[in-house]
Tab-separated table of C-alpha atoms (C1' of nucleotides) in Angstrom:
chain	number	residue	atom	x	y	z
A	1	MET	CA	90.903	73.982	55.715
A	2	LYS	CA	91.578	75.994	52.533
A	3	GLU	CA	87.679	76.193	51.828
A	4	ASN	CA	85.379	78.670	53.293
A	5	LYS	CA	82.110	77.666	54.901
A	6	GLU	CA	80.108	77.102	51.588
A	7	GLU	CA	82.231	74.813	49.853
A	8	GLN	CA	83.753	72.331	52.305
A	9	SER	CA	86.357	69.919	51.196
A	10	SER	CA	85.515	66.456	50.229
A	11	THR	CA	87.241	65.170	53.242
A	12	GLU	CA	85.501	67.180	55.464
A	13	LEU	CA	82.164	65.914	54.000
A	14	LYS	CA	83.483	62.474	54.179
A	15	ILE	CA	84.067	62.718	57.684
A	16	PHE	CA	80.595	64.428	58.180
A	17	GLU	CA	79.004	61.688	56.263
A	18	ALA	CA	80.732	59.148	58.601
A	19	ALA	CA	79.997	60.671	61.581
A	20	ARG	CA	76.420	60.983	60.578
A	21	GLU	CA	76.420	57.147	60.030
A	22	VAL	CA	77.924	56.135	63.187
A	23	PHE	CA	76.282	58.680	65.435
A	24	GLN	CA	72.863	57.899	64.077
A	25	ALA	CA	73.370	54.099	64.244
A	26	LYS	CA	75.241	54.118	67.908
A	27	GLY	CA	73.953	57.537	69.355
A	28	LEU	CA	76.678	60.120	71.018
A	29	GLU	CA	78.140	57.694	73.667
A	30	GLY	CA	78.034	54.433	71.491
A	31	ALA	CA	79.849	56.014	68.689
A	32	ARG	CA	83.601	55.708	68.689
A	33	MET	CA	85.882	58.489	67.191
A	34	GLN	CA	88.361	55.708	65.673
A	35	GLU	CA	85.032	53.969	63.890
A	36	ILE	CA	84.430	57.330	62.499
A	37	ALA	CA	87.646	57.842	61.158
A	38	ASP	CA	87.959	54.210	59.621
A	39	LYS	CA	84.568	54.778	57.936
A	40	ALA	CA	85.872	58.135	56.565
A	41	GLU	CA	89.078	56.280	55.390
A	42	ILE	CA	91.066	59.137	57.299
A	43	ASN	CA	93.181	58.922	60.559
A	44	LYS	CA	91.992	59.938	63.845
A	45	SER	CA	93.844	63.025	64.106
A	46	LEU	CA	92.200	64.681	60.809
A	47	LEU	CA	88.949	64.363	63.002
A	48	HIS	CA	90.112	67.154	65.237
A	49	TYR	CA	91.864	68.810	62.153
A	50	TYR	CA	88.471	69.592	60.844
A	51	TYR	CA	86.361	69.387	63.838
A	52	ARG	CA	87.530	70.242	67.135
A	53	SER	CA	86.013	67.652	69.532
A	54	LYS	CA	83.646	64.795	69.469
A	55	ASP	CA	81.027	67.072	70.889
A	56	LYS	CA	81.652	69.627	68.427
A	57	LEU	CA	81.219	66.980	65.563
A	58	PHE	CA	78.243	65.378	67.301
A	59	GLU	CA	76.370	68.680	67.583
A	60	LYS	CA	76.783	69.569	64.099
A	61	VAL	CA	75.456	65.946	62.751
A	62	TYR	CA	72.681	66.671	65.517
A	63	GLN	CA	71.564	69.878	64.507
A	64	LEU	CA	71.806	69.120	60.726
A	65	SER	CA	69.764	65.907	61.033
A	66	ILE	CA	67.230	68.186	62.487
A	67	ILE	CA	67.271	71.088	60.059
A	68	ARG	CA	67.238	68.352	57.358
A	69	VAL	CA	63.926	67.165	58.308
A	70	ILE	CA	61.664	69.085	60.656
A	71	PRO	CA	61.439	72.350	58.653
A	72	GLN	CA	60.424	70.422	55.348
A	73	ILE	CA	57.688	68.521	57.542
A	74	VAL	CA	56.269	71.558	59.378
A	75	SER	CA	56.158	73.566	56.160
A	76	LEU	CA	53.938	70.789	54.395
A	77	LEU	CA	51.102	71.835	57.156
A	78	ASN	CA	51.431	75.652	56.678
A	79	GLN	CA	50.209	76.030	53.214
A	80	ASP	CA	46.621	77.244	52.723
A	81	LEU	CA	45.017	74.181	51.268
A	82	PRO	CA	41.880	72.089	51.573
A	83	LEU	CA	42.275	69.450	54.241
A	84	GLU	CA	42.124	66.456	52.090
A	85	TYR	CA	44.497	67.718	49.717
A	86	LYS	CA	46.864	68.936	52.570
A	87	LEU	CA	46.591	65.849	54.125
A	88	ARG	CA	47.382	63.451	51.259
A	89	ASN	CA	50.359	65.791	50.401
A	90	PHE	CA	51.602	65.682	54.117
A	91	VAL	CA	51.643	61.972	54.359
A	92	ASP	CA	53.088	61.630	50.941
A	93	LYS	CA	56.115	64.018	51.361
A	94	TYR	CA	56.758	63.138	54.889
A	95	LEU	CA	57.161	59.440	53.897
A	96	GLU	CA	59.440	60.683	50.973
A	97	ILE	CA	61.708	62.619	53.532
A	98	ILE	CA	61.903	59.686	56.033
A	99	ILE	CA	62.608	57.494	53.433
A	100	ALA	CA	65.491	59.485	52.330
A	101	ASN	CA	66.654	59.827	56.083
A	102	PRO	CA	65.548	56.494	57.480
A	103	ASP	CA	67.818	56.700	60.591
A	104	ILE	CA	66.970	60.372	61.841
A	105	PRO	CA	63.794	59.664	63.806
A	106	LEU	CA	65.321	57.137	66.181
A	107	PHE	CA	68.263	58.917	66.504
A	108	ILE	CA	66.732	62.371	67.466
A	109	LEU	CA	64.179	60.619	69.755
A	110	HIS	CA	66.860	58.556	71.546
A	111	GLU	CA	69.057	61.748	72.182
A	112	LEU	CA	65.733	63.638	73.153
A	113	ASN	CA	64.984	60.908	75.664
A	114	LYS	CA	68.426	61.160	77.294
A	115	ASN	CA	67.830	64.993	77.779
A	116	PRO	CA	64.183	66.102	76.958
A	117	THR	CA	64.630	69.916	77.453
A	118	ARG	CA	67.338	70.125	74.909
A	119	LEU	CA	65.411	71.279	71.652
A	120	LYS	CA	62.557	72.647	73.900
A	121	THR	CA	62.922	76.441	72.287
A	122	PHE	CA	63.361	74.877	69.054
A	123	MET	CA	60.232	72.667	69.017
A	124	LEU	CA	58.192	75.253	70.412
A	125	ASN	CA	59.185	77.850	68.036
A	126	GLU	CA	59.433	76.066	64.868
A	127	VAL	CA	57.047	73.142	65.380
A	128	GLY	CA	54.494	73.986	68.131
A	129	LYS	CA	53.759	77.615	66.975
A	130	LYS	CA	53.528	76.422	63.173
A	131	ILE	CA	51.246	73.811	63.540
A	132	THR	CA	48.757	75.368	65.552
A	133	PRO	CA	46.865	76.624	62.149
A	134	PHE	CA	46.672	72.925	60.832
A	135	LEU	CA	45.174	71.579	64.124
A	136	GLU	CA	42.649	74.827	63.964
A	137	GLN	CA	41.909	73.653	60.557
A	138	LEU	CA	41.231	70.198	61.673
A	139	ARG	CA	38.811	71.514	64.720
A	140	LYS	CA	36.852	73.585	62.197
A	141	GLU	CA	36.365	70.630	59.612
A	142	SER	CA	35.569	68.584	62.712
A	143	ARG	CA	32.878	71.004	63.933
A	144	LYS	CA	31.256	70.928	60.440
A	145	GLY	CA	31.335	66.919	60.562
A	146	ASN	CA	33.651	66.474	57.908
A	147	THR	CA	36.082	64.375	59.907
A	148	VAL	CA	36.368	61.598	62.539
A	149	ASP	CA	35.114	62.623	65.697
A	150	LEU	CA	38.688	62.708	67.673
A	151	PRO	CA	40.618	65.486	69.253
A	152	ALA	CA	42.858	67.136	66.572
A	153	GLU	CA	46.004	66.342	68.538
A	154	GLN	CA	44.942	62.872	68.786
A	155	ILE	CA	44.516	62.567	64.818
A	156	LEU	CA	47.822	64.505	64.400
A	157	VAL	CA	49.689	61.970	66.688
A	158	ASN	CA	47.819	58.839	64.573
A	159	ILE	CA	48.998	60.338	61.514
A	160	MET	CA	52.841	60.724	62.402
A	161	SER	CA	52.734	57.141	64.293
A	162	MET	CA	51.901	55.507	61.277
A	163	ILE	CA	54.248	57.527	59.143
A	164	ILE	CA	57.495	57.132	61.493
A	165	PHE	CA	57.113	54.169	63.417
A	166	PRO	CA	57.879	51.592	60.800
A	167	PHE	CA	61.443	53.095	60.385
A	168	ILE	CA	61.947	52.968	64.103
A	169	GLY	CA	60.590	49.415	64.540
A	170	LYS	CA	62.417	48.277	61.313
A	171	PRO	CA	64.600	45.490	62.932
A	172	VAL	CA	61.438	44.014	64.724
A	173	PHE	CA	59.314	44.154	61.686
A	174	GLN	CA	61.912	42.768	59.297
A	175	THR	CA	62.509	39.734	61.872
A	176	ILE	CA	58.938	39.032	62.526
A	177	PHE	CA	57.882	39.136	59.180
A	178	GLU	CA	60.943	37.193	57.951
A	179	MET	CA	61.773	40.060	55.389
A	180	ASP	CA	65.263	40.652	53.969
A	181	ASP	CA	66.471	44.183	53.284
A	182	ALA	CA	65.056	43.953	49.643
A	183	ALA	CA	61.704	42.809	50.876
A	184	PHE	CA	61.486	45.606	53.631
A	185	GLU	CA	62.283	48.005	51.149
A	186	GLN	CA	59.418	46.666	49.147
A	187	PHE	CA	57.149	46.818	52.146
A	188	ILE	CA	57.720	50.637	52.523
A	189	TYR	CA	57.359	51.226	49.039
A	190	GLU	CA	53.916	49.633	49.281
A	191	ARG	CA	53.295	51.642	52.337
A	192	LYS	CA	53.829	54.923	50.579
A	193	LYS	CA	51.400	53.993	47.993
A	194	LEU	CA	48.594	53.207	50.083
A	195	LEU	CA	49.244	55.100	53.336
A	196	PRO	CA	47.943	58.459	51.806
A	197	ASP	CA	44.632	57.042	50.865
A	198	TYR	CA	44.286	55.036	53.957
A	199	ILE	CA	44.998	57.989	56.167
A	200	VAL	CA	42.587	60.355	54.266
A	201	ASN	CA	39.902	57.799	54.651
A	202	THR	CA	40.361	57.278	58.210
A	203	VAL	CA	40.354	60.946	59.003
A	204	ILE	CA	38.062	62.662	56.581
A	205	LYS	CA	34.320	61.864	56.417
A	206	LYS	CA	33.163	61.590	52.821
A	207	THR	CA	29.394	63.140	52.468
A	208	GLY	CA	27.479	62.055	49.411
A	209	GLY	CA	29.032	59.800	46.849
A	210	SER	CA	28.217	56.066	47.042
B	1	MET	CA	74.034	36.832	98.837
B	2	LYS	CA	72.107	34.911	101.209
B	3	GLU	CA	68.899	34.578	99.528
B	4	ASN	CA	68.218	32.070	96.687
B	5	LYS	CA	67.582	33.133	93.283
B	6	GLU	CA	63.831	33.574	93.962
B	7	GLU	CA	63.917	35.920	97.054
B	8	GLN	CA	66.216	38.492	96.168
B	9	SER	CA	67.560	40.886	98.722
B	10	SER	CA	65.800	44.127	98.904
B	11	THR	CA	69.324	45.888	98.038
B	12	GLU	CA	69.756	43.670	95.065
B	13	LEU	CA	66.164	44.656	93.730
B	14	LYS	CA	66.862	48.382	94.385
B	15	ILE	CA	69.995	48.105	92.413
B	16	PHE	CA	68.395	46.397	89.814
B	17	GLU	CA	65.378	48.923	89.754
B	18	ALA	CA	68.039	51.826	89.682
B	19	ALA	CA	69.911	50.211	86.887
B	20	ARG	CA	66.381	49.762	84.779
B	21	GLU	CA	65.948	53.233	85.252
B	22	VAL	CA	69.230	54.634	84.187
B	23	PHE	CA	69.759	52.091	81.434
B	24	GLN	CA	66.488	52.759	80.048
B	25	ALA	CA	66.847	56.542	80.068
B	26	LYS	CA	70.668	56.528	78.844
B	27	GLY	CA	71.516	53.392	77.019
B	28	LEU	CA	74.163	50.996	77.763
B	29	GLU	CA	76.897	53.360	76.896
B	30	GLY	CA	75.142	56.382	78.072
B	31	ALA	CA	74.451	54.774	81.806
B	32	ARG	CA	76.976	55.348	84.466
B	33	MET	CA	77.793	52.757	87.117
B	34	GLN	CA	78.173	55.844	89.573
B	35	GLU	CA	74.856	57.279	88.657
B	36	ILE	CA	72.975	53.737	89.207
B	37	ALA	CA	74.661	53.299	92.379
B	38	ASP	CA	73.681	56.783	93.507
B	39	LYS	CA	70.320	56.154	92.513
B	40	ALA	CA	70.047	53.045	94.463
B	41	GLU	CA	71.661	54.794	97.335
B	42	ILE	CA	74.607	52.488	97.716
B	43	ASN	CA	78.215	52.467	96.769
B	44	LYS	CA	79.879	51.265	93.551
B	45	SER	CA	81.455	48.363	95.204
B	46	LEU	CA	77.927	46.799	95.928
B	47	LEU	CA	77.104	46.881	92.123
B	48	HIS	CA	79.738	44.284	91.730
B	49	TYR	CA	79.088	42.434	94.774
B	50	TYR	CA	75.699	41.518	93.420
B	51	TYR	CA	76.360	41.924	89.752
B	52	ARG	CA	79.606	41.125	88.388
B	53	SER	CA	79.920	43.765	85.953
B	54	LYS	CA	78.089	46.492	83.937
B	55	ASP	CA	77.505	44.232	81.121
B	56	LYS	CA	76.121	41.479	83.184
B	57	LEU	CA	73.613	44.122	84.757
B	58	PHE	CA	72.762	45.247	81.630
B	59	GLU	CA	72.089	42.064	80.103
B	60	LYS	CA	69.635	41.197	83.178
B	61	VAL	CA	67.802	44.611	82.775
B	62	TYR	CA	67.795	44.168	79.014
B	63	GLN	CA	66.401	40.582	78.961
B	64	LEU	CA	63.902	41.253	81.692
B	65	SER	CA	62.440	44.495	79.687
B	66	ILE	CA	61.839	42.268	76.933
B	67	ILE	CA	60.229	39.408	79.006
B	68	ARG	CA	58.108	41.845	80.961
B	69	VAL	CA	56.360	43.039	77.856
B	70	ILE	CA	56.525	40.761	74.746
B	71	PRO	CA	55.272	37.614	75.664
B	72	GLN	CA	52.135	39.284	77.369
B	73	ILE	CA	51.380	41.144	74.100
B	74	VAL	CA	51.769	38.229	71.835
B	75	SER	CA	49.577	36.206	73.769
B	76	LEU	CA	46.760	38.777	73.207
B	77	LEU	CA	47.065	37.680	69.498
B	78	ASN	CA	47.174	33.812	70.392
B	79	GLN	CA	43.838	33.400	71.634
B	80	ASP	CA	40.799	31.861	69.688
B	81	LEU	CA	38.488	34.730	69.377
B	82	PRO	CA	36.274	36.714	66.801
B	83	LEU	CA	38.501	39.529	64.926
B	84	GLU	CA	36.873	42.430	66.230
B	85	TYR	CA	36.933	41.270	70.183
B	86	LYS	CA	40.365	40.236	69.660
B	87	LEU	CA	41.469	43.425	68.022
B	88	ARG	CA	39.741	45.591	70.757
B	89	ASN	CA	41.241	43.376	73.687
B	90	PHE	CA	44.657	43.563	71.969
B	91	VAL	CA	44.701	47.740	71.667
B	92	ASP	CA	43.283	47.763	75.129
B	93	LYS	CA	45.679	45.433	76.978
B	94	TYR	CA	48.837	46.489	74.890
B	95	LEU	CA	48.262	50.145	76.239
B	96	GLU	CA	47.820	48.872	79.610
B	97	ILE	CA	51.129	47.098	79.370
B	98	ILE	CA	52.962	49.975	77.807
B	99	ILE	CA	51.599	52.571	79.970
B	100	ALA	CA	53.338	50.328	83.019
B	101	ASN	CA	56.315	50.355	81.059
B	102	PRO	CA	56.563	53.640	79.139
B	103	ASP	CA	60.249	53.586	78.526
B	104	ILE	CA	60.675	50.217	77.493
B	105	PRO	CA	59.872	50.453	73.646
B	106	LEU	CA	62.551	53.094	72.935
B	107	PHE	CA	64.910	51.382	75.298
B	108	ILE	CA	64.791	48.037	73.164
B	109	LEU	CA	64.560	49.951	69.838
B	110	HIS	CA	67.503	51.872	70.376
B	111	GLU	CA	69.529	48.809	71.698
B	112	LEU	CA	68.181	46.838	68.569
B	113	ASN	CA	69.159	49.532	66.322
B	114	LYS	CA	72.895	49.117	67.499
B	115	ASN	CA	72.875	45.518	67.046
B	116	PRO	CA	69.853	44.458	64.787
B	117	THR	CA	70.789	40.699	65.062
B	118	ARG	CA	70.896	40.530	68.952
B	119	LEU	CA	67.562	39.058	69.424
B	120	LYS	CA	66.569	37.766	66.082
B	121	THR	CA	65.998	34.079	67.276
B	122	PHE	CA	64.195	35.326	70.157
B	123	MET	CA	61.837	37.379	68.051
B	124	LEU	CA	61.140	34.881	65.166
B	125	ASN	CA	60.400	32.298	67.750
B	126	GLU	CA	58.616	33.895	70.228
B	127	VAL	CA	57.127	36.719	68.148
B	128	GLY	CA	57.151	35.867	64.425
B	129	LYS	CA	55.960	32.281	64.668
B	130	LYS	CA	53.047	33.123	67.048
B	131	ILE	CA	51.641	36.140	65.131
B	132	THR	CA	50.996	34.144	62.099
B	133	PRO	CA	47.809	32.693	62.934
B	134	PHE	CA	46.527	36.093	63.672
B	135	LEU	CA	47.896	37.402	59.976
B	136	GLU	CA	45.885	34.403	58.785
B	137	GLN	CA	42.898	35.529	60.519
B	138	LEU	CA	43.127	38.977	59.104
B	139	ARG	CA	43.500	37.698	55.537
B	140	LYS	CA	40.719	35.190	55.943
B	141	GLU	CA	38.341	38.315	57.220
B	142	SER	CA	39.871	40.232	54.331
B	143	ARG	CA	38.979	37.835	51.660
B	144	LYS	CA	35.273	37.822	53.057
B	145	GLY	CA	35.268	41.649	52.774
B	146	ASN	CA	34.933	42.198	56.494
B	147	THR	CA	38.169	44.424	56.773
B	148	VAL	CA	39.791	47.360	54.904
B	149	ASP	CA	41.639	46.280	51.945
B	150	LEU	CA	45.051	46.266	53.110
B	151	PRO	CA	47.941	43.584	53.633
B	152	ALA	CA	47.823	42.019	56.845
B	153	GLU	CA	51.285	43.320	57.709
B	154	GLN	CA	50.444	46.788	56.781
B	155	ILE	CA	47.346	46.565	59.199
B	156	LEU	CA	49.487	45.410	62.075
B	157	VAL	CA	52.092	47.868	61.572
B	158	ASN	CA	49.489	50.466	61.439
B	159	ILE	CA	48.133	49.149	64.882
B	160	MET	CA	51.329	48.834	66.634
B	161	SER	CA	52.499	52.143	65.387
B	162	MET	CA	49.562	53.965	66.841
B	163	ILE	CA	49.737	52.356	70.235
B	164	ILE	CA	53.722	52.494	70.631
B	165	PHE	CA	54.718	55.839	68.905
B	166	PRO	CA	52.968	58.060	71.368
B	167	PHE	CA	55.280	56.887	74.050
B	168	ILE	CA	58.506	57.161	72.018
B	169	GLY	CA	57.776	60.574	70.786
B	170	LYS	CA	56.596	61.620	74.356
B	171	PRO	CA	59.225	64.642	74.533
B	172	VAL	CA	58.188	66.020	70.895
B	173	PHE	CA	54.624	65.950	71.253
B	174	GLN	CA	54.745	67.289	75.095
B	175	THR	CA	56.559	70.094	73.656
B	176	ILE	CA	54.659	71.316	70.640
B	177	PHE	CA	51.092	70.479	72.310
B	178	GLU	CA	52.698	72.368	75.355
B	179	MET	CA	51.718	69.569	77.651
B	180	ASP	CA	53.300	69.256	81.270
B	181	ASP	CA	53.566	65.625	82.562
B	182	ALA	CA	50.029	65.613	83.884
B	183	ALA	CA	48.348	66.833	80.620
B	184	PHE	CA	50.488	64.255	78.699
B	185	GLU	CA	49.158	61.762	81.329
B	186	GLN	CA	45.709	63.048	80.467
B	187	PHE	CA	46.293	62.730	76.777
B	188	ILE	CA	47.543	59.018	77.299
B	189	TYR	CA	44.493	58.439	79.396
B	190	GLU	CA	42.127	59.841	76.751
B	191	ARG	CA	44.102	57.899	74.123
B	192	LYS	CA	43.375	54.625	75.910
B	193	LYS	CA	39.594	55.371	76.019
B	194	LEU	CA	39.130	56.088	72.396
B	195	LEU	CA	42.098	54.194	70.449
B	196	PRO	CA	40.321	50.611	70.807
B	197	ASP	CA	37.224	51.807	68.919
B	198	TYR	CA	38.941	53.856	66.723
B	199	ILE	CA	41.205	51.116	65.326
B	200	VAL	CA	38.235	48.671	65.210
B	201	ASN	CA	36.716	51.112	63.003
B	202	THR	CA	39.230	51.740	60.612
B	203	VAL	CA	40.171	47.954	60.092
B	204	ILE	CA	37.002	46.275	60.340
B	205	LYS	CA	34.265	46.800	57.848
B	206	LYS	CA	30.620	46.687	59.342
B	207	THR	CA	28.050	45.410	57.160
B	208	GLY	CA	24.578	46.103	57.849
B	209	GLY	CA	23.561	48.569	60.346
B	210	SER	CA	23.180	52.137	59.610
C	1	DT	C1'	110.532	77.451	43.485
C	2	DT	C1'	108.401	79.076	47.447
C	3	DT	C1'	104.582	78.973	50.081
C	4	DT	C1'	100.431	77.067	52.112
C	5	DA	C1'	97.330	73.545	53.023
C	6	DT	C1'	96.619	68.930	53.621
C	7	DT	C1'	97.303	64.223	55.791
C	8	DT	C1'	99.872	60.448	57.745
C	9	DT	C1'	102.328	58.528	61.404
C	10	DA	C1'	103.243	57.860	65.840
C	11	DA	C1'	103.863	59.053	70.192
C	12	DC	C1'	101.832	60.842	74.095
C	13	DC	C1'	98.706	62.999	77.773
C	14	DA	C1'	94.783	63.476	80.767
C	15	DT	C1'	90.660	61.687	82.318
C	16	DA	C1'	86.715	59.103	82.925
C	17	DT	C1'	85.226	54.704	83.813
C	18	DG	C1'	84.830	49.998	84.705
C	19	DG	C1'	86.537	47.047	87.724
C	20	DT	C1'	88.977	45.173	91.793
C	21	DT	C1'	90.861	44.781	96.612
C	22	DG	C1'	91.441	44.846	101.727
C	23	DA	C1'	90.267	46.345	105.759
C	24	DA	C1'	86.868	47.483	108.702
C	25	DA	C1'	81.993	48.155	110.537
C	26	DC	C1'	77.778	46.395	111.127
C	27	DA	C1'	74.026	43.182	111.304
C	28	DT	C1'	72.061	38.592	111.879
C	29	DA	C1'	71.904	34.151	112.821
C	30	DA	C1'	73.602	29.763	114.492
D	1	DT	C1'	80.463	33.826	121.248
D	2	DT	C1'	81.430	32.617	116.564
D	3	DA	C1'	80.565	32.642	112.031
D	4	DT	C1'	78.459	34.252	108.113
D	5	DG	C1'	76.511	37.619	104.968
D	6	DT	C1'	76.091	42.514	104.255
D	7	DT	C1'	77.671	47.423	103.602
D	8	DT	C1'	80.779	50.878	103.418
D	9	DC	C1'	85.085	53.174	102.594
D	10	DA	C1'	89.196	54.299	100.401
D	11	DA	C1'	92.625	53.474	97.642
D	12	DC	C1'	93.819	51.671	93.429
D	13	DC	C1'	94.684	49.417	88.735
D	14	DA	C1'	93.759	48.918	83.824
D	15	DT	C1'	91.946	50.285	79.832
D	16	DA	C1'	89.682	52.787	76.360
D	17	DT	C1'	88.957	57.014	74.731
D	18	DG	C1'	88.975	61.622	73.585
D	19	DG	C1'	92.339	64.586	72.791
D	20	DT	C1'	96.996	66.972	71.476
D	21	DT	C1'	101.599	67.520	69.403
D	22	DA	C1'	105.560	67.230	66.611
D	23	DA	C1'	107.660	66.110	62.617
D	24	DA	C1'	107.567	64.538	58.300
D	25	DA	C1'	105.393	63.451	53.516
D	26	DT	C1'	102.523	64.920	50.221
D	27	DA	C1'	99.936	67.594	47.237
D	28	DA	C1'	98.381	71.974	45.603
D	29	DA	C1'	98.941	76.962	44.738
D	30	DA	C1'	101.133	81.137	44.253
DNA sequence: TTTTATTTTAACCATATGGTTGAAACATAA
DNA sequence: TTATGTTTCAACCATATGGTTAAAATAAAA
């Protein structure tokens, strides 16, 4: 390992990318070190040369998966913007992030299901605390009669559900709608175009106008 | 194994129930036969006495998990009813089924993600083909201007997302909203009350009335 | 060239795990 | 009682897998 922490060698990155793919597809126990080595086109010894063990490698993949998406998403709710604008932006950018990392949600949620307390403090501090201003904003607008009459938490769950679930349910939807990969990609593309408007319209009550 | 296929011995059922819990929580590779035996309060030998192998046991759990929910849900869309009534009923009963089997969605989707072709023919025949009448109904009402202007598939994905995802994302929501188990149960109960109306209102355009 | 870092090869170890077996204890029914 | 089915226990096997090691080959840097 000649390089320092910042500039990783290309093989180290190749290994990490392969590990990311395999872990995200199969989970910690379902993944095989041999499969990771094969996908990275190196041999198993090198895995231990760069990362000491399966657990260590998994931990890096897991943490980076989370750091790669969650802070970005949370920050979208942390700006001082009018509700409608913020909402539209949130849905749009959230979808962009998930489209770029479509396997991360199921990966995180499966691992979290096996061990629900794993990220508790992180979730509480980096997500829970940082979204309360947004929930407050929702409640404030709700009191003014500007939103649909639902608890703020239910609204947020609705929004997140519609953004994330299509990616988690991809194999089901692809089959029952008889879509090949291209068709599903098109379906997601269509979704990205219409979902921001749809969510804004189902959350925010427009006063005045036609 | 004295009993016939219909009336399983109580231990056989106890084993199956334990296996269901462990497999649904940990997945196929994450599950340990010893843990199943412990939870069933029998020893490992008995697992093989009743079910020949881990794979065989898993297969039964997997298939029953699917058969326990999917046909029920699909049948809700297969009745000859007006859209609004059908929709309200669908959301209500779907939630009921998932509340009774909250771990099944993530379980199925994780296993499906590891092997996306696994249930392809089943999904196609038992789901895909049977929901086309519903999609047609949606399109017909859409042409009459009675629904929101979205492709039928997008509408169905929205609906399924809002029903299923809260259960998949439970560990996240529970943490960021700081809910204990009772509070989360209450949250789901609240959801069951309001979601049918909410979904009907966001899908069906009411003509006339104030 | 000399030195250092990277990569391969191959063999190997330790462990966990799924799986098996046989004997014995126990219960139940014929 | 006899026979059959159920359950436990303990020991054990085979395998896959994660992990390690040593030696050599190769490449790169000094």
